[in-house]
């Protein structure tokens, strides 16, 4: 449940300010370091209260899309984050904060690419469709 709430918060943040690569990279690095330190301190590999990974993963899934794609991106990201298909599950096993962040970033990337493919197939115009809001 904390991951879903964080994903909704990430979408709300994306409505207020544009998500860009620099922001995603910054939060990925800060999230990796802080989640590693916190998980080490409490002795839990991937604590559920750490949600920066869901925020970054959600932003990756939204990257390059206008608001009309936010709800489908949210649904797709949450499904991929929960079921953890290959290779998301494997990346989750990486050490320290990298594993905490990497599975959600990869789930976000997969959601983004799937949504781009669906957009191209059904809406036509390929990547041109993605630049319109």
mmCIF file of C-alpha atoms in Angstrom:
data_model
loop_
_atom_site.group_PDB
_atom_site.id
_atom_site.type_symbol
_atom_site.label_atom_id
_atom_site.label_comp_id
_atom_site.label_asym_id
_atom_site.label_seq_id
_atom_site.Cartn_x
_atom_site.Cartn_y
_atom_site.Cartn_z
ATOM 1 C CA UNK A 1 0.000 0.000 0.000
ATOM 2 C CA UNK A 2 2.770 2.560 0.716
ATOM 3 C CA UNK A 3 4.107 1.995 -2.815
ATOM 4 C CA UNK A 4 0.729 2.728 -4.383
ATOM 5 C CA UNK A 5 0.300 5.897 -2.322
ATOM 6 C CA UNK A 6 3.812 7.011 -3.310
ATOM 7 C CA UNK A 7 3.039 6.316 -6.975
ATOM 8 C CA UNK A 8 -0.065 8.522 -6.792
ATOM 9 C CA UNK A 9 2.024 11.235 -5.109
ATOM 10 C CA UNK A 10 4.606 10.962 -7.906
ATOM 11 C CA UNK A 11 1.868 11.487 -10.508
ATOM 12 C CA UNK A 12 0.568 14.498 -8.562
ATOM 13 C CA UNK A 13 4.092 15.947 -8.473
ATOM 14 C CA UNK A 14 4.422 15.383 -12.234
ATOM 15 C CA UNK A 15 1.250 17.407 -12.750
ATOM 16 C CA UNK A 16 2.812 20.330 -10.884
ATOM 17 C CA UNK A 17 6.259 20.361 -12.481
ATOM 18 C CA UNK A 18 7.806 18.664 -15.499
ATOM 19 C CA UNK A 19 9.745 15.473 -14.929
ATOM 20 C CA UNK A 20 13.147 15.575 -16.580
ATOM 21 C CA UNK A 21 16.153 13.275 -16.764
ATOM 22 C CA UNK A 22 18.208 15.362 -14.316
ATOM 23 C CA UNK A 23 15.481 15.089 -11.674
ATOM 24 C CA UNK A 24 15.194 11.330 -12.185
ATOM 25 C CA UNK A 25 18.969 10.871 -11.923
ATOM 26 C CA UNK A 26 19.225 13.098 -8.839
ATOM 27 C CA UNK A 27 16.439 11.277 -6.991
ATOM 28 C CA UNK A 28 17.839 7.900 -8.084
ATOM 29 C CA UNK A 29 21.229 8.679 -6.565
ATOM 30 C CA UNK A 30 19.809 10.255 -3.402
ATOM 31 C CA UNK A 31 17.278 7.439 -3.095
ATOM 32 C CA UNK A 32 19.926 4.761 -3.544
ATOM 33 C CA UNK A 33 22.215 6.222 -0.901
ATOM 34 C CA UNK A 34 19.488 7.006 1.631
ATOM 35 C CA UNK A 35 17.626 3.708 1.192
ATOM 36 C CA UNK A 36 20.897 1.790 1.549
ATOM 37 C CA UNK A 37 21.754 3.661 4.760
ATOM 38 C CA UNK A 38 18.265 3.210 6.195
ATOM 39 C CA UNK A 39 17.973 -0.480 5.293
ATOM 40 C CA UNK A 40 21.420 -1.124 6.788
ATOM 41 C CA UNK A 41 20.510 0.730 9.990
ATOM 42 C CA UNK A 42 17.269 -1.196 10.571
ATOM 43 C CA UNK A 43 18.539 -4.513 9.187
ATOM 44 C CA UNK A 44 15.837 -4.974 6.529
ATOM 45 C CA UNK A 45 16.840 -5.459 2.886
ATOM 46 C CA UNK A 46 13.920 -3.565 1.262
ATOM 47 C CA UNK A 47 11.787 -1.844 3.910
ATOM 48 C CA UNK A 48 8.219 -1.110 2.775
ATOM 49 C CA UNK A 49 8.333 2.354 4.320
ATOM 50 C CA UNK A 50 11.052 3.367 1.840
ATOM 51 C CA UNK A 51 9.052 4.700 -1.112
ATOM 52 C CA UNK A 52 11.532 6.895 -2.979
ATOM 53 C CA UNK A 53 12.070 3.917 -5.297
ATOM 54 C CA UNK A 54 8.376 3.937 -6.275
ATOM 55 C CA UNK A 55 8.469 7.694 -6.855
ATOM 56 C CA UNK A 56 11.478 7.437 -9.169
ATOM 57 C CA UNK A 57 10.076 4.373 -10.939
ATOM 58 C CA UNK A 58 6.790 6.174 -11.507
ATOM 59 C CA UNK A 59 8.615 9.209 -12.894
ATOM 60 C CA UNK A 60 10.528 6.948 -15.286
ATOM 61 C CA UNK A 61 7.230 5.502 -16.504
ATOM 62 C CA UNK A 62 5.865 9.049 -17.053
ATOM 63 C CA UNK A 63 9.005 10.417 -18.716
ATOM 64 C CA UNK A 64 8.231 11.985 -22.078
ATOM 65 C CA UNK A 65 4.456 11.617 -21.794
ATOM 66 C CA UNK A 66 1.752 14.243 -21.468
ATOM 67 C CA UNK A 67 -0.979 14.155 -18.820
ATOM 68 C CA UNK A 68 -3.346 12.002 -20.886
ATOM 69 C CA UNK A 69 -0.910 9.114 -20.415
ATOM 70 C CA UNK A 70 -0.492 9.510 -16.645
ATOM 71 C CA UNK A 71 -3.296 7.150 -15.593
ATOM 72 C CA UNK A 72 -2.296 4.321 -17.978
ATOM 73 C CA UNK A 73 1.343 4.766 -16.921
ATOM 74 C CA UNK A 74 0.332 4.559 -13.255
ATOM 75 C CA UNK A 75 -1.640 1.359 -13.786
ATOM 76 C CA UNK A 76 1.038 -0.285 -15.884
ATOM 77 C CA UNK A 77 3.842 0.680 -13.495
ATOM 78 C CA UNK A 78 1.983 -0.643 -10.441
ATOM 79 C CA UNK A 79 1.212 -3.944 -12.194
ATOM 80 C CA UNK A 80 4.848 -4.417 -13.215
ATOM 81 C CA UNK A 81 6.105 -3.354 -9.782
ATOM 82 C CA UNK A 82 3.797 -5.808 -8.022
ATOM 83 C CA UNK A 83 4.207 -8.864 -10.286
ATOM 84 C CA UNK A 84 7.919 -8.179 -10.903
ATOM 85 C CA UNK A 85 8.369 -9.961 -14.245
ATOM 86 C CA UNK A 86 11.801 -10.926 -15.543
ATOM 87 C CA UNK A 87 14.195 -9.092 -15.309
ATOM 88 C CA UNK A 88 12.684 -6.855 -12.598
ATOM 89 C CA UNK A 89 12.773 -9.629 -9.984
ATOM 90 C CA UNK A 90 16.436 -10.368 -10.749
ATOM 91 C CA UNK A 91 17.475 -6.711 -10.457
ATOM 92 C CA UNK A 92 15.758 -6.497 -7.063
ATOM 93 C CA UNK A 93 18.394 -8.916 -5.729
ATOM 94 C CA UNK A 94 21.280 -6.522 -6.392
ATOM 95 C CA UNK A 95 23.126 -5.375 -3.261
ATOM 96 C CA UNK A 96 22.397 -2.416 -1.029
ATOM 97 C CA UNK A 97 20.382 0.609 -2.123
ATOM 98 C CA UNK A 98 21.061 -0.179 -5.768
ATOM 99 C CA UNK A 99 18.739 -3.190 -5.640
ATOM 100 C CA UNK A 100 16.068 -1.205 -3.802
ATOM 101 C CA UNK A 101 16.057 1.463 -6.517
ATOM 102 C CA UNK A 102 16.872 -0.600 -9.606
ATOM 103 C CA UNK A 103 13.817 -2.868 -9.648
ATOM 104 C CA UNK A 104 11.428 0.087 -9.622
ATOM 105 C CA UNK A 105 13.454 2.043 -12.170
ATOM 106 C CA UNK A 106 13.420 -1.004 -14.448
ATOM 107 C CA UNK A 107 9.663 -1.520 -13.913
ATOM 108 C CA UNK A 108 9.195 2.163 -14.799
ATOM 109 C CA UNK A 109 11.311 1.787 -17.925
ATOM 110 C CA UNK A 110 9.335 -1.281 -18.975
ATOM 111 C CA UNK A 111 6.039 0.564 -18.391
ATOM 112 C CA UNK A 112 7.310 3.525 -20.409
ATOM 113 C CA UNK A 113 8.392 1.358 -23.343
ATOM 114 C CA UNK A 114 5.183 -0.698 -23.321
ATOM 115 C CA UNK A 115 3.106 2.485 -23.277
ATOM 116 C CA UNK A 116 5.151 3.907 -26.160
ATOM 117 C CA UNK A 117 4.539 0.724 -28.148
ATOM 118 C CA UNK A 118 0.806 0.769 -27.446
ATOM 119 C CA UNK A 119 0.669 4.455 -28.331
ATOM 120 C CA UNK A 120 2.430 3.841 -31.624
ATOM 121 C CA UNK A 121 0.287 0.822 -32.489
ATOM 122 C CA UNK A 122 -3.140 2.182 -31.613
ATOM 123 C CA UNK A 123 -2.866 5.942 -31.841
ATOM 124 C CA UNK A 124 -0.651 6.095 -34.916
ATOM 125 C CA UNK A 125 2.047 8.574 -35.636
ATOM 126 C CA UNK A 126 4.653 6.759 -33.566
ATOM 127 C CA UNK A 127 6.722 9.017 -31.337
ATOM 128 C CA UNK A 128 5.039 12.150 -32.740
ATOM 129 C CA UNK A 129 1.918 11.218 -30.724
ATOM 130 C CA UNK A 130 3.938 11.307 -27.510
ATOM 131 C CA UNK A 131 4.862 14.977 -27.880
ATOM 132 C CA UNK A 132 1.240 16.148 -27.791
ATOM 133 C CA UNK A 133 -0.639 16.513 -24.517
#
